Amino acid sequence: MSGTQSPSGVFTKLLRIAELARRRQEPLTTLAHFIDVGWLHEAYRVTRKDGATGVDEQTAADYAANLEDNLHSLLDRFKSGTYRAPPVRRVHIPKGDGRTRPIGIPTFEDKVLQRAVTLVLETVYEQEFLPCSYGFRPGRSAHQALQVLWERLTEMGGGWVLEVDIQSFFDTLDHGHLRSFLDQRVRDGVLRRVIDKWLKAGVLEGGELHYPDGGTPQGGVISPLLANVYLHEVLDKWFEREVKPRLNAAAHLVRYADDFVLVFASEADARRVYDVLPQRFGKYGLTLHPEKTRLVEFRRPRSGTRPRRGERPGTFDLLGFTHHWGLSHRGRWVIRRRTMSSRLSRALKAIAQWCRLHRHGAIREQQRSLTRKLQGHYAYYGITGNAPALVRFADEVRSIWRKWLDRRSQHARMVWPRFHRLLQRYPLPPPRIVHSVYSRSESVT
């Protein structure tokens, strides 16, 4: 990084920001001065270079061709207030259930600046955020959230689970409330000015420019942080500091971005919170899905017996897993997690589509790609208790691959004996438990 600040220099600044945030409880008014060309270099370094282009169609390679001048220009426009937040290009991708999900694509330069600002704000708010939130935070992950949830429910022997779904959270987040939340901690004029520009930036879709009244920047690097700030105020602080002290028994919140559950040892406590939660969220412009928000009885079945009809405990979903009670090899009731059926179906549909499109490719290349897809699936869903779903996924992938190889030619059919010989030469990875509560990695075959 010739002529600019080194990554270690940025790290030193981050430590200074963290110390400043810990020491001063009043709103911080001087933060933008930490962002210089060296800081932008670091933001550029950690910004993904392989994403789709925004409305200006500029690639990362195009931007890098004149990187120094581009970053100096960006810094000048940012500090002087002349930076203009470009519209976000919106595309729709299939969800696997026939519907589509809107995705926003900012310009590459906008991603770099959002990353630079996020580095500052993230450091400030990491001193504020509570342990119950895990989404889009440094050093935290979905699997940590799942592990903590498993531990808490195991300690409690189950209980009552409030499964919550916020309708279109990222699209309906209220800008006025967000600004008031930011006011409590960050009042730096330069930073707040550019955040406002991102909130007001339009969305380009089908050649038409729209200006949404609410929500976070579509696909923006800063969106997850702003969402965490919002729910930190609306949910986390409220539950941990106001609700829990008034409850009669143990209760816990586990949140990953806008996905969260509340678990209670007491049914009465659970119903009290269930009744008040819609009003709490409605106060801040958010709506809970009336069908997907539900209270689930999740108590451990009676020891040594299988539940009778009508006694079977409920299940709930979080972060791609269905949580349920199951008998261990020793005959004890334990909490297990299996891949949600909708996620499994979606993953298999994506595999089938890929195999159909690439069925005429070289077998070795197909094997390498399928290996990466399987390993990626195991890396997330390879969790203790989920072995049957992993085995089913691996079996289905093999069947799908054979099906589309069979359609390569009408003359050399890929019958099962031939396919088994092919697998000996081009094997696919077996299922593995990667996230085990007993050991770091174990095979399920």
JSON list of N, CA, C and O in Angstrom, two decimals, residues 214-263:
[
{"chain": "A", "resi": 214, "resn": "GLY", "atom": "N", "xyz": [-39.29, 3.75, 3.19]},
{"chain": "A", "resi": 214, "resn": "GLY", "atom": "CA", "xyz": [-38.67, 3.07, 4.33]},
{"chain": "A", "resi": 214, "resn": "GLY", "atom": "C", "xyz": [-37.70, 2.02, 3.87]},
{"chain": "A", "resi": 214, "resn": "GLY", "atom": "O", "xyz": [-37.45, 1.84, 2.68]},
{"chain": "A", "resi": 215, "resn": "GLY", "atom": "N", "xyz": [-37.12, 1.33, 4.83]},
{"chain": "A", "resi": 215, "resn": "GLY", "atom": "CA", "xyz": [-36.19, 0.26, 4.53]},
{"chain": "A", "resi": 215, "resn": "GLY", "atom": "C", "xyz": [-34.75, 0.72, 4.51]},
{"chain": "A", "resi": 215, "resn": "GLY", "atom": "O", "xyz": [-34.44, 1.91, 4.51]},
{"chain": "A", "resi": 216, "resn": "THR", "atom": "N", "xyz": [-33.85, -0.25, 4.50]},
{"chain": "A", "resi": 216, "resn": "THR", "atom": "CA", "xyz": [-32.42, 0.03, 4.43]},
{"chain": "A", "resi": 216, "resn": "THR", "atom": "C", "xyz": [-31.97, -0.04, 2.99]},
{"chain": "A", "resi": 216, "resn": "THR", "atom": "O", "xyz": [-32.67, -0.60, 2.14]},
{"chain": "A", "resi": 217, "resn": "PRO", "atom": "N", "xyz": [-30.78, 0.51, 2.67]},
{"chain": "A", "resi": 217, "resn": "PRO", "atom": "CA", "xyz": [-30.29, 0.47, 1.28]},
{"chain": "A", "resi": 217, "resn": "PRO", "atom": "C", "xyz": [-30.28, -0.95, 0.73]},
{"chain": "A", "resi": 217, "resn": "PRO", "atom": "O", "xyz": [-29.64, -1.83, 1.30]},
{"chain": "A", "resi": 218, "resn": "GLN", "atom": "N", "xyz": [-30.99, -1.17, -0.36]},
{"chain": "A", "resi": 218, "resn": "GLN", "atom": "CA", "xyz": [-31.12, -2.49, -0.94]},
{"chain": "A", "resi": 218, "resn": "GLN", "atom": "C", "xyz": [-29.74, -3.08, -1.27]},
{"chain": "A", "resi": 218, "resn": "GLN", "atom": "O", "xyz": [-28.99, -2.53, -2.05]},
{"chain": "A", "resi": 219, "resn": "GLY", "atom": "N", "xyz": [-29.41, -4.21, -0.66]},
{"chain": "A", "resi": 219, "resn": "GLY", "atom": "CA", "xyz": [-28.16, -4.88, -0.96]},
{"chain": "A", "resi": 219, "resn": "GLY", "atom": "C", "xyz": [-26.94, -4.14, -0.46]},
{"chain": "A", "resi": 219, "resn": "GLY", "atom": "O", "xyz": [-25.81, -4.52, -0.77]},
{"chain": "A", "resi": 220, "resn": "GLY", "atom": "N", "xyz": [-27.13, -3.08, 0.30]},
{"chain": "A", "resi": 220, "resn": "GLY", "atom": "CA", "xyz": [-26.01, -2.26, 0.75]},
{"chain": "A", "resi": 220, "resn": "GLY", "atom": "C", "xyz": [-25.17, -2.94, 1.81]},
{"chain": "A", "resi": 220, "resn": "GLY", "atom": "O", "xyz": [-25.68, -3.69, 2.65]},
{"chain": "A", "resi": 221, "resn": "VAL", "atom": "N", "xyz": [-23.88, -2.64, 1.79]},
{"chain": "A", "resi": 221, "resn": "VAL", "atom": "CA", "xyz": [-22.97, -3.17, 2.79]},
{"chain": "A", "resi": 221, "resn": "VAL", "atom": "C", "xyz": [-23.37, -2.70, 4.18]},
{"chain": "A", "resi": 221, "resn": "VAL", "atom": "O", "xyz": [-23.22, -3.43, 5.17]},
{"chain": "A", "resi": 222, "resn": "ILE", "atom": "N", "xyz": [-23.91, -1.50, 4.27]},
{"chain": "A", "resi": 222, "resn": "ILE", "atom": "CA", "xyz": [-24.24, -0.92, 5.57]},
{"chain": "A", "resi": 222, "resn": "ILE", "atom": "C", "xyz": [-25.60, -1.38, 6.10]},
{"chain": "A", "resi": 222, "resn": "ILE", "atom": "O", "xyz": [-25.91, -1.19, 7.28]},
{"chain": "A", "resi": 223, "resn": "SER", "atom": "N", "xyz": [-26.40, -2.01, 5.26]},
{"chain": "A", "resi": 223, "resn": "SER", "atom": "CA", "xyz": [-27.76, -2.40, 5.65]},
{"chain": "A", "resi": 223, "resn": "SER", "atom": "C", "xyz": [-27.82, -3.31, 6.88]},
{"chain": "A", "resi": 223, "resn": "SER", "atom": "O", "xyz": [-28.63, -3.07, 7.79]},
{"chain": "A", "resi": 224, "resn": "PRO", "atom": "N", "xyz": [-27.01, -4.38, 6.95]},
{"chain": "A", "resi": 224, "resn": "PRO", "atom": "CA", "xyz": [-27.09, -5.24, 8.14]},
{"chain": "A", "resi": 224, "resn": "PRO", "atom": "C", "xyz": [-26.78, -4.50, 9.43]},
{"chain": "A", "resi": 224, "resn": "PRO", "atom": "O", "xyz": [-27.40, -4.76, 10.46]},
{"chain": "A", "resi": 225, "resn": "LEU", "atom": "N", "xyz": [-25.82, -3.57, 9.39]},
{"chain": "A", "resi": 225, "resn": "LEU", "atom": "CA", "xyz": [-25.49, -2.82, 10.60]},
{"chain": "A", "resi": 225, "resn": "LEU", "atom": "C", "xyz": [-26.65, -1.92, 11.01]},
{"chain": "A", "resi": 225, "resn": "LEU", "atom": "O", "xyz": [-27.02, -1.86, 12.19]},
{"chain": "A", "resi": 226, "resn": "LEU", "atom": "N", "xyz": [-27.25, -1.21, 10.05]},
{"chain": "A", "resi": 226, "resn": "LEU", "atom": "CA", "xyz": [-28.39, -0.36, 10.38]},
{"chain": "A", "resi": 226, "resn": "LEU", "atom": "C", "xyz": [-29.55, -1.19, 10.93]},
{"chain": "A", "resi": 226, "resn": "LEU", "atom": "O", "xyz": [-30.25, -0.76, 11.85]},
{"chain": "A", "resi": 227, "resn": "ALA", "atom": "N", "xyz": [-29.74, -2.39, 10.38]},
{"chain": "A", "resi": 227, "resn": "ALA", "atom": "CA", "xyz": [-30.79, -3.28, 10.88]},
{"chain": "A", "resi": 227, "resn": "ALA", "atom": "C", "xyz": [-30.49, -3.70, 12.32]},
{"chain": "A", "resi": 227, "resn": "ALA", "atom": "O", "xyz": [-31.40, -3.77, 13.16]},
{"chain": "A", "resi": 228, "resn": "ASN", "atom": "N", "xyz": [-29.22, -3.98, 12.61]},
{"chain": "A", "resi": 228, "resn": "ASN", "atom": "CA", "xyz": [-28.86, -4.35, 13.97]},
{"chain": "A", "resi": 228, "resn": "ASN", "atom": "C", "xyz": [-29.07, -3.20, 14.95]},
{"chain": "A", "resi": 228, "resn": "ASN", "atom": "O", "xyz": [-29.50, -3.41, 16.09]},
{"chain": "A", "resi": 229, "resn": "VAL", "atom": "N", "xyz": [-28.75, -1.98, 14.52]},
{"chain": "A", "resi": 229, "resn": "VAL", "atom": "CA", "xyz": [-28.99, -0.82, 15.37]},
{"chain": "A", "resi": 229, "resn": "VAL", "atom": "C", "xyz": [-30.48, -0.71, 15.69]},
{"chain": "A", "resi": 229, "resn": "VAL", "atom": "O", "xyz": [-30.88, -0.46, 16.83]},
{"chain": "A", "resi": 230, "resn": "TYR", "atom": "N", "xyz": [-31.31, -0.91, 14.67]},
{"chain": "A", "resi": 230, "resn": "TYR", "atom": "CA", "xyz": [-32.76, -0.79, 14.84]},
{"chain": "A", "resi": 230, "resn": "TYR", "atom": "C", "xyz": [-33.29, -1.82, 15.84]},
{"chain": "A", "resi": 230, "resn": "TYR", "atom": "O", "xyz": [-34.00, -1.49, 16.80]},
{"chain": "A", "resi": 231, "resn": "LEU", "atom": "N", "xyz": [-32.93, -3.09, 15.63]},
{"chain": "A", "resi": 231, "resn": "LEU", "atom": "CA", "xyz": [-33.46, -4.14, 16.49]},
{"chain": "A", "resi": 231, "resn": "LEU", "atom": "C", "xyz": [-32.78, -4.16, 17.85]},
{"chain": "A", "resi": 231, "resn": "LEU", "atom": "O", "xyz": [-33.35, -4.68, 18.82]},
{"chain": "A", "resi": 232, "resn": "HIS", "atom": "N", "xyz": [-31.59, -3.60, 17.95]},
{"chain": "A", "resi": 232, "resn": "HIS", "atom": "CA", "xyz": [-30.95, -3.45, 19.26]},
{"chain": "A", "resi": 232, "resn": "HIS", "atom": "C", "xyz": [-31.82, -2.57, 20.16]},
{"chain": "A", "resi": 232, "resn": "HIS", "atom": "O", "xyz": [-32.00, -2.87, 21.35]},
{"chain": "A", "resi": 233, "resn": "GLU", "atom": "N", "xyz": [-32.38, -1.51, 19.59]},
{"chain": "A", "resi": 233, "resn": "GLU", "atom": "CA", "xyz": [-33.24, -0.61, 20.36]},
{"chain": "A", "resi": 233, "resn": "GLU", "atom": "C", "xyz": [-34.65, -1.16, 20.54]},
{"chain": "A", "resi": 233, "resn": "GLU", "atom": "O", "xyz": [-35.22, -1.10, 21.63]},
{"chain": "A", "resi": 234, "resn": "VAL", "atom": "N", "xyz": [-35.21, -1.69, 19.45]},
{"chain": "A", "resi": 234, "resn": "VAL", "atom": "CA", "xyz": [-36.61, -2.13, 19.49]},
{"chain": "A", "resi": 234, "resn": "VAL", "atom": "C", "xyz": [-36.77, -3.41, 20.31]},
{"chain": "A", "resi": 234, "resn": "VAL", "atom": "O", "xyz": [-37.74, -3.54, 21.08]},
{"chain": "A", "resi": 235, "resn": "LEU", "atom": "N", "xyz": [-35.82, -4.33, 20.19]},
{"chain": "A", "resi": 235, "resn": "LEU", "atom": "CA", "xyz": [-35.99, -5.65, 20.79]},
{"chain": "A", "resi": 235, "resn": "LEU", "atom": "C", "xyz": [-34.98, -5.96, 21.89]},
{"chain": "A", "resi": 235, "resn": "LEU", "atom": "O", "xyz": [-35.36, -6.22, 23.03]},
{"chain": "A", "resi": 236, "resn": "ASP", "atom": "N", "xyz": [-33.69, -5.93, 21.56]},
{"chain": "A", "resi": 236, "resn": "ASP", "atom": "CA", "xyz": [-32.67, -6.46, 22.46]},
{"chain": "A", "resi": 236, "resn": "ASP", "atom": "C", "xyz": [-32.66, -5.75, 23.81]},
{"chain": "A", "resi": 236, "resn": "ASP", "atom": "O", "xyz": [-32.77, -6.39, 24.87]},
{"chain": "A", "resi": 237, "resn": "LYS", "atom": "N", "xyz": [-32.50, -4.43, 23.80]},
{"chain": "A", "resi": 237, "resn": "LYS", "atom": "CA", "xyz": [-32.45, -3.67, 25.05]},
{"chain": "A", "resi": 237, "resn": "LYS", "atom": "C", "xyz": [-33.77, -3.78, 25.83]},
{"chain": "A", "resi": 237, "resn": "LYS", "atom": "O", "xyz": [-33.77, -3.92, 27.05]},
{"chain": "A", "resi": 238, "resn": "TRP", "atom": "N", "xyz": [-34.86, -3.70, 25.09]},
{"chain": "A", "resi": 238, "resn": "TRP", "atom": "CA", "xyz": [-36.17, -3.79, 25.72]},
{"chain": "A", "resi": 238, "resn": "TRP", "atom": "C", "xyz": [-36.34, -5.13, 26.43]},
{"chain": "A", "resi": 238, "resn": "TRP", "atom": "O", "xyz": [-36.77, -5.17, 27.60]},
{"chain": "A", "resi": 239, "resn": "PHE", "atom": "N", "xyz": [-36.02, -6.24, 25.77]},
{"chain": "A", "resi": 239, "resn": "PHE", "atom": "CA", "xyz": [-36.23, -7.55, 26.37]},
{"chain": "A", "resi": 239, "resn": "PHE", "atom": "C", "xyz": [-35.27, -7.80, 27.53]},
{"chain": "A", "resi": 239, "resn": "PHE", "atom": "O", "xyz": [-35.68, -8.28, 28.59]},
{"chain": "A", "resi": 240, "resn": "GLU", "atom": "N", "xyz": [-33.99, -7.50, 27.32]},
{"chain": "A", "resi": 240, "resn": "GLU", "atom": "CA", "xyz": [-33.00, -7.82, 28.34]},
{"chain": "A", "resi": 240, "resn": "GLU", "atom": "C", "xyz": [-33.12, -6.92, 29.56]},
{"chain": "A", "resi": 240, "resn": "GLU", "atom": "O", "xyz": [-32.90, -7.38, 30.70]},
{"chain": "A", "resi": 241, "resn": "ARG", "atom": "N", "xyz": [-33.47, -5.64, 29.38]},
{"chain": "A", "resi": 241, "resn": "ARG", "atom": "CA", "xyz": [-33.42, -4.69, 30.49]},
{"chain": "A", "resi": 241, "resn": "ARG", "atom": "C", "xyz": [-34.78, -4.34, 31.07]},
{"chain": "A", "resi": 241, "resn": "ARG", "atom": "O", "xyz": [-34.87, -3.91, 32.23]},
{"chain": "A", "resi": 242, "resn": "GLU", "atom": "N", "xyz": [-35.84, -4.52, 30.28]},
{"chain": "A", "resi": 242, "resn": "GLU", "atom": "CA", "xyz": [-37.16, -4.17, 30.78]},
{"chain": "A", "resi": 242, "resn": "GLU", "atom": "C", "xyz": [-38.05, -5.39, 31.02]},
{"chain": "A", "resi": 242, "resn": "GLU", "atom": "O", "xyz": [-38.78, -5.46, 32.00]},
{"chain": "A", "resi": 243, "resn": "VAL", "atom": "N", "xyz": [-37.99, -6.35, 30.09]},
{"chain": "A", "resi": 243, "resn": "VAL", "atom": "CA", "xyz": [-38.90, -7.50, 30.18]},
{"chain": "A", "resi": 243, "resn": "VAL", "atom": "C", "xyz": [-38.38, -8.56, 31.15]},
{"chain": "A", "resi": 243, "resn": "VAL", "atom": "O", "xyz": [-39.09, -8.98, 32.07]},
{"chain": "A", "resi": 244, "resn": "LYS", "atom": "N", "xyz": [-37.15, -9.01, 30.97]},
{"chain": "A", "resi": 244, "resn": "LYS", "atom": "CA", "xyz": [-36.63, -10.12, 31.78]},
{"chain": "A", "resi": 244, "resn": "LYS", "atom": "C", "xyz": [-36.70, -9.87, 33.28]},
{"chain": "A", "resi": 244, "resn": "LYS", "atom": "O", "xyz": [-37.05, -10.78, 34.04]},
{"chain": "A", "resi": 245, "resn": "PRO", "atom": "N", "xyz": [-36.37, -8.66, 33.76]},
{"chain": "A", "resi": 245, "resn": "PRO", "atom": "CA", "xyz": [-36.47, -8.45, 35.21]},
{"chain": "A", "resi": 245, "resn": "PRO", "atom": "C", "xyz": [-37.89, -8.61, 35.77]},
{"chain": "A", "resi": 245, "resn": "PRO", "atom": "O", "xyz": [-38.06, -8.82, 36.98]},
{"chain": "A", "resi": 246, "resn": "ARG", "atom": "N", "xyz": [-38.90, -8.54, 34.91]},
{"chain": "A", "resi": 246, "resn": "ARG", "atom": "CA", "xyz": [-40.29, -8.63, 35.36]},
{"chain": "A", "resi": 246, "resn": "ARG", "atom": "C", "xyz": [-40.85, -10.06, 35.23]},
{"chain": "A", "resi": 246, "resn": "ARG", "atom": "O", "xyz": [-42.00, -10.31, 35.61]},
{"chain": "A", "resi": 247, "resn": "LEU", "atom": "N", "xyz": [-40.07, -10.97, 34.69]},
{"chain": "A", "resi": 247, "resn": "LEU", "atom": "CA", "xyz": [-40.55, -12.34, 34.49]},
{"chain": "A", "resi": 247, "resn": "LEU", "atom": "C", "xyz": [-40.34, -13.18, 35.74]},
{"chain": "A", "resi": 247, "resn": "LEU", "atom": "O", "xyz": [-39.51, -12.87, 36.60]},
{"chain": "A", "resi": 248, "resn": "ASN", "atom": "N", "xyz": [-41.07, -14.29, 35.81]},
{"chain": "A", "resi": 248, "resn": "ASN", "atom": "CA", "xyz": [-41.03, -15.15, 36.99]},
{"chain": "A", "resi": 248, "resn": "ASN", "atom": "C", "xyz": [-40.00, -16.26, 36.89]},
{"chain": "A", "resi": 248, "resn": "ASN", "atom": "O", "xyz": [-39.63, -16.86, 37.90]},
{"chain": "A", "resi": 249, "resn": "ALA", "atom": "N", "xyz": [-39.57, -16.57, 35.67]},
{"chain": "A", "resi": 249, "resn": "ALA", "atom": "CA", "xyz": [-38.63, -17.68, 35.48]},
{"chain": "A", "resi": 249, "resn": "ALA", "atom": "C", "xyz": [-37.65, -17.32, 34.37]},
{"chain": "A", "resi": 249, "resn": "ALA", "atom": "O", "xyz": [-37.71, -16.23, 33.79]},
{"chain": "A", "resi": 250, "resn": "ALA", "atom": "N", "xyz": [-36.75, -18.25, 34.08]},
{"chain": "A", "resi": 250, "resn": "ALA", "atom": "CA", "xyz": [-35.69, -18.00, 33.09]},
{"chain": "A", "resi": 250, "resn": "ALA", "atom": "C", "xyz": [-36.28, -17.76, 31.70]},
{"chain": "A", "resi": 250, "resn": "ALA", "atom": "O", "xyz": [-37.30, -18.34, 31.32]},
{"chain": "A", "resi": 251, "resn": "ALA", "atom": "N", "xyz": [-35.63, -16.88, 30.96]},
{"chain": "A", "resi": 251, "resn": "ALA", "atom": "CA", "xyz": [-36.02, -16.58, 29.58]},
{"chain": "A", "resi": 251, "resn": "ALA", "atom": "C", "xyz": [-34.79, -16.10, 28.83]},
{"chain": "A", "resi": 251, "resn": "ALA", "atom": "O", "xyz": [-33.89, -15.50, 29.42]},
{"chain": "A", "resi": 252, "resn": "HIS", "atom": "N", "xyz": [-34.77, -16.37, 27.54]},
{"chain": "A", "resi": 252, "resn": "HIS", "atom": "CA", "xyz": [-33.59, -16.01, 26.73]},
{"chain": "A", "resi": 252, "resn": "HIS", "atom": "C", "xyz": [-34.03, -15.56, 25.34]},
{"chain": "A", "resi": 252, "resn": "HIS", "atom": "O", "xyz": [-35.03, -16.05, 24.80]},
{"chain": "A", "resi": 253, "resn": "LEU", "atom": "N", "xyz": [-33.27, -14.63, 24.79]},
{"chain": "A", "resi": 253, "resn": "LEU", "atom": "CA", "xyz": [-33.44, -14.16, 23.41]},
{"chain": "A", "resi": 253, "resn": "LEU", "atom": "C", "xyz": [-32.22, -14.57, 22.61]},
{"chain": "A", "resi": 253, "resn": "LEU", "atom": "O", "xyz": [-31.08, -14.36, 23.06]},
{"chain": "A", "resi": 254, "resn": "VAL", "atom": "N", "xyz": [-32.45, -15.14, 21.44]},
{"chain": "A", "resi": 254, "resn": "VAL", "atom": "CA", "xyz": [-31.36, -15.44, 20.50]},
{"chain": "A", "resi": 254, "resn": "VAL", "atom": "C", "xyz": [-31.77, -14.84, 19.16]},
{"chain": "A", "resi": 254, "resn": "VAL", "atom": "O", "xyz": [-32.78, -15.24, 18.58]},
{"chain": "A", "resi": 255, "resn": "ARG", "atom": "N", "xyz": [-30.97, -13.88, 18.69]},
{"chain": "A", "resi": 255, "resn": "ARG", "atom": "CA", "xyz": [-31.32, -13.17, 17.45]},
{"chain": "A", "resi": 255, "resn": "ARG", "atom": "C", "xyz": [-30.16, -13.19, 16.46]},
{"chain": "A", "resi": 255, "resn": "ARG", "atom": "O", "xyz": [-29.00, -12.98, 16.83]},
{"chain": "A", "resi": 256, "resn": "TYR", "atom": "N", "xyz": [-30.49, -13.47, 15.21]},
{"chain": "A", "resi": 256, "resn": "TYR", "atom": "CA", "xyz": [-29.54, -13.37, 14.11]},
{"chain": "A", "resi": 256, "resn": "TYR", "atom": "C", "xyz": [-30.18, -12.47, 13.06]},
{"chain": "A", "resi": 256, "resn": "TYR", "atom": "O", "xyz": [-31.09, -12.90, 12.35]},
{"chain": "A", "resi": 257, "resn": "ALA", "atom": "N", "xyz": [-29.72, -11.20, 12.99]},
{"chain": "A", "resi": 257, "resn": "ALA", "atom": "CA", "xyz": [-30.36, -10.20, 12.12]},
{"chain": "A", "resi": 257, "resn": "ALA", "atom": "C", "xyz": [-31.84, -10.11, 12.50]},
{"chain": "A", "resi": 257, "resn": "ALA", "atom": "O", "xyz": [-32.16, -9.89, 13.66]},
{"chain": "A", "resi": 258, "resn": "ASP", "atom": "N", "xyz": [-32.76, -10.33, 11.54]},
{"chain": "A", "resi": 258, "resn": "ASP", "atom": "CA", "xyz": [-34.19, -10.24, 11.88]},
{"chain": "A", "resi": 258, "resn": "ASP", "atom": "C", "xyz": [-34.80, -11.59, 12.18]},
{"chain": "A", "resi": 258, "resn": "ASP", "atom": "O", "xyz": [-36.02, -11.70, 12.34]},
{"chain": "A", "resi": 259, "resn": "ASP", "atom": "N", "xyz": [-33.98, -12.64, 12.26]},
{"chain": "A", "resi": 259, "resn": "ASP", "atom": "CA", "xyz": [-34.46, -13.97, 12.66]},
{"chain": "A", "resi": 259, "resn": "ASP", "atom": "C", "xyz": [-34.20, -14.15, 14.15]},
{"chain": "A", "resi": 259, "resn": "ASP", "atom": "O", "xyz": [-33.04, -14.07, 14.59]},
{"chain": "A", "resi": 260, "resn": "PHE", "atom": "N", "xyz": [-35.23, -14.42, 14.92]},
{"chain": "A", "resi": 260, "resn": "PHE", "atom": "CA", "xyz": [-35.00, -14.60, 16.34]},
{"chain": "A", "resi": 260, "resn": "PHE", "atom": "C", "xyz": [-36.11, -15.43, 16.98]},
{"chain": "A", "resi": 260, "resn": "PHE", "atom": "O", "xyz": [-37.20, -15.57, 16.44]},
{"chain": "A", "resi": 261, "resn": "VAL", "atom": "N", "xyz": [-35.76, -16.00, 18.13]},
{"chain": "A", "resi": 261, "resn": "VAL", "atom": "CA", "xyz": [-36.74, -16.70, 18.96]},
{"chain": "A", "resi": 261, "resn": "VAL", "atom": "C", "xyz": [-36.54, -16.24, 20.40]},
{"chain": "A", "resi": 261, "resn": "VAL", "atom": "O", "xyz": [-35.45, -15.82, 20.81]},
{"chain": "A", "resi": 262, "resn": "LEU", "atom": "N", "xyz": [-37.62, -16.32, 21.16]},
{"chain": "A", "resi": 262, "resn": "LEU", "atom": "CA", "xyz": [-37.60, -16.08, 22.60]},
{"chain": "A", "resi": 262, "resn": "LEU", "atom": "C", "xyz": [-38.00, -17.38, 23.28]},
{"chain": "A", "resi": 262, "resn": "LEU", "atom": "O", "xyz": [-39.00, -18.00, 22.89]},
{"chain": "A", "resi": 263, "resn": "VAL", "atom": "N", "xyz": [-37.21, -17.81, 24.26]},
{"chain": "A", "resi": 263, "resn": "VAL", "atom": "CA", "xyz": [-37.51, -19.08, 24.94]},
{"chain": "A", "resi": 263, "resn": "VAL", "atom": "C", "xyz": [-37.78, -18.80, 26.41]},
{"chain": "A", "resi": 263, "resn": "VAL", "atom": "O", "xyz": [-37.11, -17.97, 27.04]}
]
